[in-house]
Coordinates of N, CA and C in Angstrom, one line a residue:
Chain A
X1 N -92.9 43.0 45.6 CA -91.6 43.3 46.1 C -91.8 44.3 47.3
X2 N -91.9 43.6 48.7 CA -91.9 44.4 49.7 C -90.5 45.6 50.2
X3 N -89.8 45.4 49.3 CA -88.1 45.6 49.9 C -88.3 45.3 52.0
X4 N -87.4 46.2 52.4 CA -87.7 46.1 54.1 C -88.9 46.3 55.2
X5 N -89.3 45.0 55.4 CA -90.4 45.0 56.6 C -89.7 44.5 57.8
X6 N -91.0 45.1 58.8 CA -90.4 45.3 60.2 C -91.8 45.4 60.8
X7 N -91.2 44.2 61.8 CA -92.8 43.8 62.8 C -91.8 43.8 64.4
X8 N -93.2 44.4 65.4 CA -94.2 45.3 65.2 C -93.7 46.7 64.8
X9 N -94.9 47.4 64.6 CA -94.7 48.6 64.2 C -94.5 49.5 65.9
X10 N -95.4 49.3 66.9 CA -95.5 49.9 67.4 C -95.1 48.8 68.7
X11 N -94.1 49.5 70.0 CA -94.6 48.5 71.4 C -94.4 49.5 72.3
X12 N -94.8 49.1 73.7 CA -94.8 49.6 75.0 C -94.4 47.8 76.0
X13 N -92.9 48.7 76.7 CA -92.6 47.7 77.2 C -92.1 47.9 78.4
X14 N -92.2 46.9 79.7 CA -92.3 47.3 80.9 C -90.5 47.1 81.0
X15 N -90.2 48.1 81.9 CA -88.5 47.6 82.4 C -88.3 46.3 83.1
X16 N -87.3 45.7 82.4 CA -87.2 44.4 82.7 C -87.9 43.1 81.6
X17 N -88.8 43.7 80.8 CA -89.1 42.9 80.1 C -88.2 42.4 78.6
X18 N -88.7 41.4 78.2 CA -87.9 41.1 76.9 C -89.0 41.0 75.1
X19 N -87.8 41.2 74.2 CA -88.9 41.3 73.1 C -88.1 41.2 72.0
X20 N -88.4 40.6 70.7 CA -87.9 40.5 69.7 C -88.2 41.6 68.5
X21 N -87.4 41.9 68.0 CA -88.0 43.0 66.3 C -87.6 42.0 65.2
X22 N -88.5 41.8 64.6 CA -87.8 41.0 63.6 C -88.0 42.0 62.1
X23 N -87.1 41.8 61.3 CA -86.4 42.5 60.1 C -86.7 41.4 58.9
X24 N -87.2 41.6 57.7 CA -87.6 40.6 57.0 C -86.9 41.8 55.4
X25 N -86.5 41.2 54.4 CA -85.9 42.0 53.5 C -86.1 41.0 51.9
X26 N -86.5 41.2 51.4 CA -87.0 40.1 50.0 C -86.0 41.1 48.6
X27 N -84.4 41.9 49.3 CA -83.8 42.1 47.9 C -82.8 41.3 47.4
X28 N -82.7 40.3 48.1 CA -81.4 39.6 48.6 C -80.4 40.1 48.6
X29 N -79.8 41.1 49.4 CA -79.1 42.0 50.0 C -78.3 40.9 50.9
X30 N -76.9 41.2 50.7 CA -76.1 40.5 51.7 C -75.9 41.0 52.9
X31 N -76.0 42.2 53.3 CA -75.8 43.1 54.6 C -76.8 43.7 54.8
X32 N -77.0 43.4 56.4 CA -78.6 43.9 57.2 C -77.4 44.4 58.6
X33 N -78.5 45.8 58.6 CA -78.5 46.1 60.4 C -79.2 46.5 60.8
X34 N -79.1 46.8 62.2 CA -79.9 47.2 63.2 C -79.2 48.9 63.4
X35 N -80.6 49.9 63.6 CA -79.9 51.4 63.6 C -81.4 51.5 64.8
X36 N -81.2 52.4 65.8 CA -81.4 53.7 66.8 C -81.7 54.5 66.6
X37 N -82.6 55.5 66.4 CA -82.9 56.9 66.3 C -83.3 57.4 67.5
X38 N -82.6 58.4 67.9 CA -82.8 59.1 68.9 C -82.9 60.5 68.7
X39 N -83.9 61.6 69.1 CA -83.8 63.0 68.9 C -82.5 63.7 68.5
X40 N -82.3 64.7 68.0 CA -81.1 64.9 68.0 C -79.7 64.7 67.4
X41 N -79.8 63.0 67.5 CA -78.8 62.0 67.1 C -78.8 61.8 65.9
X42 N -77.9 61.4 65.0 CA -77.9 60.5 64.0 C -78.4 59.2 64.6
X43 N -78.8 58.5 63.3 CA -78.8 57.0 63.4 C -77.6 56.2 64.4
X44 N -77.9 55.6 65.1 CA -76.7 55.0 65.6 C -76.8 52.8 65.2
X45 N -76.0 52.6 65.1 CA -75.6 51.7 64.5 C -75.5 50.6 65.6
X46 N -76.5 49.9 65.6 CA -76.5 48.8 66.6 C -75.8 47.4 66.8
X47 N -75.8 46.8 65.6 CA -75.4 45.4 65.3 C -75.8 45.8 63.3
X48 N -74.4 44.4 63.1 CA -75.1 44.3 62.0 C -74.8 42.6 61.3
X49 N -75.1 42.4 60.1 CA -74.6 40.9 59.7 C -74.5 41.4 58.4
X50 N -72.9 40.8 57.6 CA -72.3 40.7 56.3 C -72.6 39.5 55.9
X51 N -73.4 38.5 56.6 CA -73.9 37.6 55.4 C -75.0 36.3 56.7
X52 N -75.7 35.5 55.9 CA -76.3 34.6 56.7 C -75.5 33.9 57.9
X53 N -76.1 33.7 58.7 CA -75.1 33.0 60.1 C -74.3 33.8 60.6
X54 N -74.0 35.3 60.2 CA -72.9 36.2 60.8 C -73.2 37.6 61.6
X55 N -73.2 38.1 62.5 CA -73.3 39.5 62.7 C -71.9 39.7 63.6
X56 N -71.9 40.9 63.7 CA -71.2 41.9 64.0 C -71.3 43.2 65.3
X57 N -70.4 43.2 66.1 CA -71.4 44.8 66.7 C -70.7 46.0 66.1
X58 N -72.2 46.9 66.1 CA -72.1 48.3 65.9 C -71.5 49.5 67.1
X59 N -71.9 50.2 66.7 CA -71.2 51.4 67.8 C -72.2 51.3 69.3
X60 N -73.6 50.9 69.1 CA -74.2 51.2 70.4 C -74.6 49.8 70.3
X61 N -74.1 48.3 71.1 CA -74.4 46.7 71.0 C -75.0 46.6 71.9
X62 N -74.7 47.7 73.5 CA -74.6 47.1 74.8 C -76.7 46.5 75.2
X63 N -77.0 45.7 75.8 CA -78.1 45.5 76.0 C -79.0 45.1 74.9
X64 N -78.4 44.9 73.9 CA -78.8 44.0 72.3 C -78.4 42.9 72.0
X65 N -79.1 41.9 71.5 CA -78.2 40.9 70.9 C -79.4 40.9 69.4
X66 N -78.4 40.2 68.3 CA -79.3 39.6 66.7 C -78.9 38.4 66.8
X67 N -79.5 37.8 65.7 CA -79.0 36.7 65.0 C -79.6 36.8 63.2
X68 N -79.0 36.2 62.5 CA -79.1 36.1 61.1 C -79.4 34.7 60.7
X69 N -80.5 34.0 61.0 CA -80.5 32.6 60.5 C -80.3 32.2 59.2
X70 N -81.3 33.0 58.7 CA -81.6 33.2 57.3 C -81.3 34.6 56.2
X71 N -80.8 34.4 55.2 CA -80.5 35.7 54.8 C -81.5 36.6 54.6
X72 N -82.7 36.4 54.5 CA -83.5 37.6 54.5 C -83.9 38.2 56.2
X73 N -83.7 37.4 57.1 CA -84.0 37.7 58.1 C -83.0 37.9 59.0
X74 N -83.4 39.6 60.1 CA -82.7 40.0 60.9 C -83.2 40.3 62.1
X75 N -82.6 39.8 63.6 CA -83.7 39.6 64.3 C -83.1 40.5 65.5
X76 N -83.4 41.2 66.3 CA -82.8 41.7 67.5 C -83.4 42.0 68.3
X77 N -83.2 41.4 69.6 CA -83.6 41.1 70.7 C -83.0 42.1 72.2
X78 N -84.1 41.8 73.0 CA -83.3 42.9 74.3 C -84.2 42.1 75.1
X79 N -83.1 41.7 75.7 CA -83.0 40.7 76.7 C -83.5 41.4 77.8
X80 N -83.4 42.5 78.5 CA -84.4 43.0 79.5 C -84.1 44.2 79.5
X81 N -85.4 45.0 79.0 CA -85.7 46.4 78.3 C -85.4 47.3 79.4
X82 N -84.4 48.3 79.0 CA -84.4 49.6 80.2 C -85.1 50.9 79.3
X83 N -85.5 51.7 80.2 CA -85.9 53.2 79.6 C -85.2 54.0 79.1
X84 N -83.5 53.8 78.9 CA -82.8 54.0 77.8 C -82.7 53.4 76.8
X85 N -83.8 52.6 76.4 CA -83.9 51.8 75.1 C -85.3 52.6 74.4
X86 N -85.7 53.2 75.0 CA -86.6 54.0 74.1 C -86.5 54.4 73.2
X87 N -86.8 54.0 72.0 CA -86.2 55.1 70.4 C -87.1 54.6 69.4
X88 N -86.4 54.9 68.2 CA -87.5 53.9 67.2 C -86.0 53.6 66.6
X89 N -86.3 52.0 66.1 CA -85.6 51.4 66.0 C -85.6 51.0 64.1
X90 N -84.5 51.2 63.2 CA -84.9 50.8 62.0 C -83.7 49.7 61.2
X91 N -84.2 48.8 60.4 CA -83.8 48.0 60.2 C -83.0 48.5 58.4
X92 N -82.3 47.8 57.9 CA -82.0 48.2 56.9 C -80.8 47.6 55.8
X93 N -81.0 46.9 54.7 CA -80.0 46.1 54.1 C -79.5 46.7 52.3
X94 N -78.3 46.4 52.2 CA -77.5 46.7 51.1 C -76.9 45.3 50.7
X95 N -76.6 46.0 49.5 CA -75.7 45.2 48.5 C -74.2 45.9 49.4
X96 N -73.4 45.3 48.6 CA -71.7 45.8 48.9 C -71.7 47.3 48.6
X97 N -72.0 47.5 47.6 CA -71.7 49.1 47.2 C -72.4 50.0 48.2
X98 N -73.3 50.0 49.4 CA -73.3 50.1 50.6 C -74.6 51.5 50.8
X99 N -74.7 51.5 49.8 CA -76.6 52.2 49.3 C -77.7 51.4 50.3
X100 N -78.1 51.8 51.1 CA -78.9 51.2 52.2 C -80.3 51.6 52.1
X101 N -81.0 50.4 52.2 CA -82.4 50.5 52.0 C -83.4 50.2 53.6
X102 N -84.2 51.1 54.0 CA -84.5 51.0 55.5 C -86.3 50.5 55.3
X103 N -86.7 49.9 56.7 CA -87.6 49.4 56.7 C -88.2 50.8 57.6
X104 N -89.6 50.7 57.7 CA -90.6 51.5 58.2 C -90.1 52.2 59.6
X105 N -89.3 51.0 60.6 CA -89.2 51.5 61.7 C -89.7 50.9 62.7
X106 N -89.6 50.8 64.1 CA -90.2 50.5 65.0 C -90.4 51.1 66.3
X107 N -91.0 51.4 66.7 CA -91.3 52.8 67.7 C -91.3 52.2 69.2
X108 N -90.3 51.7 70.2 CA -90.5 51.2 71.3 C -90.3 52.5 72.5
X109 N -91.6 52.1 73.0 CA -91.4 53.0 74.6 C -91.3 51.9 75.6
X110 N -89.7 52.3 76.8 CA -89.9 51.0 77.8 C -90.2 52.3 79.0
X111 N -91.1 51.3 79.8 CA -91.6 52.5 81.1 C -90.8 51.9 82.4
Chain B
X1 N -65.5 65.7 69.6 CA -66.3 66.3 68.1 C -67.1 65.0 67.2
X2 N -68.2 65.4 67.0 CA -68.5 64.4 66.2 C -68.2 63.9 64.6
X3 N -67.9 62.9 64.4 CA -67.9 62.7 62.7 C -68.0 63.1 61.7
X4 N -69.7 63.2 62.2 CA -70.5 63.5 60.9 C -71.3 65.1 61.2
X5 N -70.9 66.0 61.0 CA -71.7 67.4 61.6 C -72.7 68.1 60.5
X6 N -73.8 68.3 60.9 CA -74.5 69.3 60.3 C -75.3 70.5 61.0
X7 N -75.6 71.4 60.2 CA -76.6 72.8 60.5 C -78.0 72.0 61.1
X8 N -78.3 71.9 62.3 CA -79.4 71.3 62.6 C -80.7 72.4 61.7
X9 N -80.7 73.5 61.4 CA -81.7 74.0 61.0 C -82.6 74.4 62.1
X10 N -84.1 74.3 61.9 CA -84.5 74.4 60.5 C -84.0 75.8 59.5
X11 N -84.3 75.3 58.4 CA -84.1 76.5 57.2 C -86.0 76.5 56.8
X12 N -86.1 78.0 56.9 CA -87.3 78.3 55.8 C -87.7 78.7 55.2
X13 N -87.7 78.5 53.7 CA -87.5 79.0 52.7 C -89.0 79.0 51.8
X14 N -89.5 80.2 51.1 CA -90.3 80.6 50.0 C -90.3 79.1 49.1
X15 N -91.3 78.3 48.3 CA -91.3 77.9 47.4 C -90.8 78.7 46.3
X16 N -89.8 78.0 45.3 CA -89.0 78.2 44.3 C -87.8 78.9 44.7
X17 N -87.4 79.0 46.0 CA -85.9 79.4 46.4 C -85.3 78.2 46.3
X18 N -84.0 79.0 46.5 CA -82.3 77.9 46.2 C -82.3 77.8 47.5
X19 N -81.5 76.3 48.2 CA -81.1 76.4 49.5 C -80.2 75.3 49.7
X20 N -78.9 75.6 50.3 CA -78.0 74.7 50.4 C -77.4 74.3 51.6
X21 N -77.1 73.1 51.8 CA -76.6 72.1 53.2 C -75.1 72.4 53.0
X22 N -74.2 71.9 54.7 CA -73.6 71.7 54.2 C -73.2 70.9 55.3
X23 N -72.3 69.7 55.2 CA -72.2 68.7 56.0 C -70.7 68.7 55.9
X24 N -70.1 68.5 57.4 CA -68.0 68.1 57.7 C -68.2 67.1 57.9
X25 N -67.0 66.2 58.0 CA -66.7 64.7 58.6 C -65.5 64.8 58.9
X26 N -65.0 64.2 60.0 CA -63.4 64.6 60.6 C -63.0 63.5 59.8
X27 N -63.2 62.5 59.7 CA -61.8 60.8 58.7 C -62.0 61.2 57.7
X28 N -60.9 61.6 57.5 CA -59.7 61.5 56.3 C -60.0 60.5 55.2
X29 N -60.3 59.4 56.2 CA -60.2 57.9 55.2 C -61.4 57.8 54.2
X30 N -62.5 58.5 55.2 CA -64.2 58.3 54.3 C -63.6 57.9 53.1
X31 N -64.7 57.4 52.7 CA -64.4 57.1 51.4 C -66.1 57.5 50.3
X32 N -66.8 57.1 51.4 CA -68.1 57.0 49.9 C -69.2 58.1 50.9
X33 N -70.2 58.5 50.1 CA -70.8 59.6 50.7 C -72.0 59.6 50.4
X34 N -72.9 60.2 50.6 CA -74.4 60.1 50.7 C -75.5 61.1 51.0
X35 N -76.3 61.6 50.7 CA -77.5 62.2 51.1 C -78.6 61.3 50.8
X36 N -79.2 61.4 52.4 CA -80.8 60.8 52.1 C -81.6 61.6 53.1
X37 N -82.7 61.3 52.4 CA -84.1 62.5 52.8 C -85.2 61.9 54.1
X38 N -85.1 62.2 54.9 CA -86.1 61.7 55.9 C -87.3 62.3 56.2
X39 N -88.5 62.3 55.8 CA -89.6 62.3 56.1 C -90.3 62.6 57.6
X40 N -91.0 62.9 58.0 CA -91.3 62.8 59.7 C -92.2 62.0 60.1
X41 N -91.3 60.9 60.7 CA -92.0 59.7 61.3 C -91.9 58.4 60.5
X42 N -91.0 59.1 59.4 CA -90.7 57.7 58.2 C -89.3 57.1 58.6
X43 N -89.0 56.3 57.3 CA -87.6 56.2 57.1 C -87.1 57.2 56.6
X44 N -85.3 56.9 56.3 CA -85.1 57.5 55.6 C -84.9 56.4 54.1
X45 N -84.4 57.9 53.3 CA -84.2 57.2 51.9 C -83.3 57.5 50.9
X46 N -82.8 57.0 50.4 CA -81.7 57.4 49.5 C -82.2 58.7 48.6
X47 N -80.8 59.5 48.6 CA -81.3 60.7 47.8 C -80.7 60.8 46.5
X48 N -79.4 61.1 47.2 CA -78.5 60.9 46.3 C -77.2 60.5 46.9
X49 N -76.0 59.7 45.3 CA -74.5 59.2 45.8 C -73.9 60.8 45.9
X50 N -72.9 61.5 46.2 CA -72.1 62.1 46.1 C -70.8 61.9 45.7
X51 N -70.1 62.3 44.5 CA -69.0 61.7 43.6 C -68.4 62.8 44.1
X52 N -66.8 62.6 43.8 CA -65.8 63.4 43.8 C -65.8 64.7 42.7
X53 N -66.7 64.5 41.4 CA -66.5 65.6 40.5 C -67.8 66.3 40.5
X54 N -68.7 66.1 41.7 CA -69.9 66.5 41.8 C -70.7 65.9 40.8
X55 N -72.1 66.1 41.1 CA -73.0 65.0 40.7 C -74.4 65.9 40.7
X56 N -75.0 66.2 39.6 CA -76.8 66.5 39.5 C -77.5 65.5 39.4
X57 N -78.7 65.7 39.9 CA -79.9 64.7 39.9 C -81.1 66.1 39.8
X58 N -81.4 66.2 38.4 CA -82.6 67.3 38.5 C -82.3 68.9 39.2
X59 N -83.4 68.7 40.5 CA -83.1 70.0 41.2 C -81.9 70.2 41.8
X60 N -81.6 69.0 42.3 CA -80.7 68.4 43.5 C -79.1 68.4 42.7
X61 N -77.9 69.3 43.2 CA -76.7 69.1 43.1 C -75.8 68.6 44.3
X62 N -75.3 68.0 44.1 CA -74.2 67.4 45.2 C -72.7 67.9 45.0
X63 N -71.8 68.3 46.1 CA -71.0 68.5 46.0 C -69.8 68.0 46.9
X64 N -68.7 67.8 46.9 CA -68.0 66.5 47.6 C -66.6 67.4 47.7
X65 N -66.0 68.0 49.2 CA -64.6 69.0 49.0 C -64.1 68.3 49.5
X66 N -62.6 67.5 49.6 CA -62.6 66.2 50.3 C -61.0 66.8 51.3
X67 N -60.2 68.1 50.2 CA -59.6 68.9 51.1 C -59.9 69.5 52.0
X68 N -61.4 70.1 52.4 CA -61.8 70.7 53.9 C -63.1 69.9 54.0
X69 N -62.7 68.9 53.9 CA -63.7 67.8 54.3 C -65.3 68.1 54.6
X70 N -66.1 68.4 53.3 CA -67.4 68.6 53.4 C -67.7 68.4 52.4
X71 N -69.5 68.0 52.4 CA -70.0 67.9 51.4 C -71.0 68.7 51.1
X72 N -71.7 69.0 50.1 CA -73.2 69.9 50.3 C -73.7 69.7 49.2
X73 N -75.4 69.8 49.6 CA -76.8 69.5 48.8 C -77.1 71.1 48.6
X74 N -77.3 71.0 47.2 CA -78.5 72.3 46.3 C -79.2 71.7 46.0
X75 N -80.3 72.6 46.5 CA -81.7 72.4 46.1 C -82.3 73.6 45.3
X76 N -82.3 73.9 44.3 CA -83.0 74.7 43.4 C -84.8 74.6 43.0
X77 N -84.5 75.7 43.0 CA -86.6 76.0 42.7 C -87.2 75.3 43.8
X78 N -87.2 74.9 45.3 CA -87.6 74.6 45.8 C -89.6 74.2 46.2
X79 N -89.8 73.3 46.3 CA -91.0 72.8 46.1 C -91.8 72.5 47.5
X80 N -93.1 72.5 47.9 CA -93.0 72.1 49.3 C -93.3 71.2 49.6
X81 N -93.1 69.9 49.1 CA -92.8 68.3 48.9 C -91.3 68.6 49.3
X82 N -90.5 69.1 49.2 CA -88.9 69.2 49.8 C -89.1 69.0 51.4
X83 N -89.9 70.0 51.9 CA -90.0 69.8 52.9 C -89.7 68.1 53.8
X84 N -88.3 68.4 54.7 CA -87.9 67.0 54.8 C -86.9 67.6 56.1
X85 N -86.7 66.2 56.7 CA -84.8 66.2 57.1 C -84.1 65.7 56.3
X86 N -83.4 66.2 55.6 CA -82.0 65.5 55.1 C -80.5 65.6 55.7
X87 N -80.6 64.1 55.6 CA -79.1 63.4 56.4 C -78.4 63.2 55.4
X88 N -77.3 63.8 56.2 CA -75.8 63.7 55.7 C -74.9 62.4 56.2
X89 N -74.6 61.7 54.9 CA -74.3 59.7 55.4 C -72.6 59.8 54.9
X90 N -71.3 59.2 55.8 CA -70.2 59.0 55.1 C -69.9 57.6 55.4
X91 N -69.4 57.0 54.5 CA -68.8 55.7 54.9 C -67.5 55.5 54.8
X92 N -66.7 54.9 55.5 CA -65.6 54.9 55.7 C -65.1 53.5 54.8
X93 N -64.1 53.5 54.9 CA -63.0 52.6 54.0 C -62.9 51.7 54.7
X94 N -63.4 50.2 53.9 CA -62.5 49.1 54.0 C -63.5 48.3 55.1
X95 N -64.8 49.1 55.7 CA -65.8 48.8 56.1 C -67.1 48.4 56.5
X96 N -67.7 48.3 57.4 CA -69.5 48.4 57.2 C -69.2 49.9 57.8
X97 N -68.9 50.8 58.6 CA -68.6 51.5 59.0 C -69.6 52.9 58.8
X98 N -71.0 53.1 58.6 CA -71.5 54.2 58.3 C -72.0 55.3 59.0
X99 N -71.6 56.2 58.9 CA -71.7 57.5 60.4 C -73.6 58.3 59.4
X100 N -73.9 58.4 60.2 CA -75.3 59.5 59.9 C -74.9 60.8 60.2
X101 N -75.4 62.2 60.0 CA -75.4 63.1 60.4 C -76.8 62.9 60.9
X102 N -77.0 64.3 62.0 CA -78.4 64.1 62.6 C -79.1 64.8 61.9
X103 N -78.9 65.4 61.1 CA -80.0 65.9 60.3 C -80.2 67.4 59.9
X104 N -80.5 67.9 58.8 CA -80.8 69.2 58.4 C -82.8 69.1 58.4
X105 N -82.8 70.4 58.8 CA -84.3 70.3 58.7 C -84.9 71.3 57.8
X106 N -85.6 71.4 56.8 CA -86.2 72.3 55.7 C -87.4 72.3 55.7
X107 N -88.2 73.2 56.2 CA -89.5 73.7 55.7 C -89.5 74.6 54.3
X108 N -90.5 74.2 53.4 CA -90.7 75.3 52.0 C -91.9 76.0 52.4
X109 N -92.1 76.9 52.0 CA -94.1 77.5 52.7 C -94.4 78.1 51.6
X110 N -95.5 77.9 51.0 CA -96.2 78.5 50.1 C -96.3 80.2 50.3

C-alpha cells in the first residue's frame, strides 16, 4: 500500500517549456488535488477532481491544466513553464469526510 | 486579511515544555478543522481532527473557539521529534474548499 505517489521527484525547467506531474493514489479515494507550496504561503490549491472524468479549479488554476482519466490517477500539466511556477508542487487525495492524504511532493525550478 | 492566520514562529522550547498554537479563520461558515505536522522538505500529515468539545490525542490537545474564531494545538512534555511546522487546515461548508495556514514553526533543543 503505496498511499500517494508522485513522479518526478525532482525537475529544472526552461521558460517556455512544458511538462507533466503525474499523481498516482492506490486508497481509492474519490477526491484528488493539486496544491503549491510556496515560502511563507500556505498550501495553495491548484485544481482538483471529485470523482474520475471530473476536475475542478482551485484558487491558483491560471497556467495549469489536470485531467482525471482514471480514478487513481491525477495528472497536471503546464503548458509553458514561467519562473513564477517555481514551488514544490503536492498532490493529495481524500475520502468525503475530507482528511487529506499528500504525496512526497515535487520540487520544480523553471529558469 | 487572510483566512487562515497563524504565529509564523519559530517557537523554542526546552525538551519536556508545554507549548501552544494558536490559529484565526475569518468564515463564519468553516465548518471542519484540522492540524497537520510538516516535516522539512516532506509532506504534510495529518495530526489531528479538531471537534467542537475539544479533543486529546496523547501529548497533543486540540481546541476549537468557534465564537472568536480560533483553534489551538497543546503540546505537552515536549519531545525533539516535535520539532516540525505545524499547519493550521479549515474547511469550509458545503465544499472542497480547504484554506492552509502557513505554518507555525517549533524547534525542541535538548
Amino acid at each position: 500500500n503505496a498511499g500517494v505517489t508522485q513522479t518526478p521527484k525532482f525537475r529544472v525547467l526552461k521558460t517556455g517549456q512544458s511538462m507533466t506531474l503525474l499523481c498516482a493514489q492506490d486508497m481509492n479515494h474519490e477526491y484528488m488535488y493539486w496544491y503549491r507550496q510556496d515560502p511563507g504561503m500556505g498550501l495553495r490549491l491548484i485544481h482538483y477532481s471529485v470523482g474520475e472524468g471530473t476536475t475542478a479549479k482551485g484558487e491558483v488554476p491560471d497556467g495549469y491544466n489536470v485531467s482525471r482519466l482514471k480514478k487513481q490517477n491525477f495528472l497536471l500539466g503546464l503548458e509553458s513553464a514561467a519562473p513564477s511556477q517555481t514551488s514544490v508542487y503536492f498532490c493529495a487525495s481524500s475520502r468525503i469526510t475530507g482528511e487529506q492524504y499528500f504525496g512526497p511532493g515535487t520540487r520544480l525550478t523553471v529558469t | 486579511r487572510k483566512e487562515v492566520e497563524q504565529d509564523p514562529g519559530p517557537f523554542n522550547v526546552p525538551e519536556g515544555a508545554t507549548v501552544a498554537f494558536n490559529c484565526t479563520y475569518s468564515n463564519s461558515a468553516s465548518q471542519s478543522f484540522f492540524w497537520y505536522r510538516q516535516d522539512c522538505r516532506k509532506e504534510p500529515k495529518l495530526l489531528m481532527s479538531v471537534y467542537s468539545s475539544g479533543n486529546e490525542d496523547g501529548r497533543f490537545t486540540a481546541q476549537l473557539n468557534r465564537a472568536s474564531q480560533y483553534i489551538s494545538l497543546l503540546i505537552r512534555d515536549s519531545k525533539l521529534s516535535d520539532s516540525a511546522t505545524y499547519l493550521c487546515v479549515v474547511k469550509n461548508t458545503g465544499g472542497f474548499k480547504t484554506i492552509f495556514g502557513a505554518g507555525t514553526r517549533l524547534f525542541v533543543k535538548a
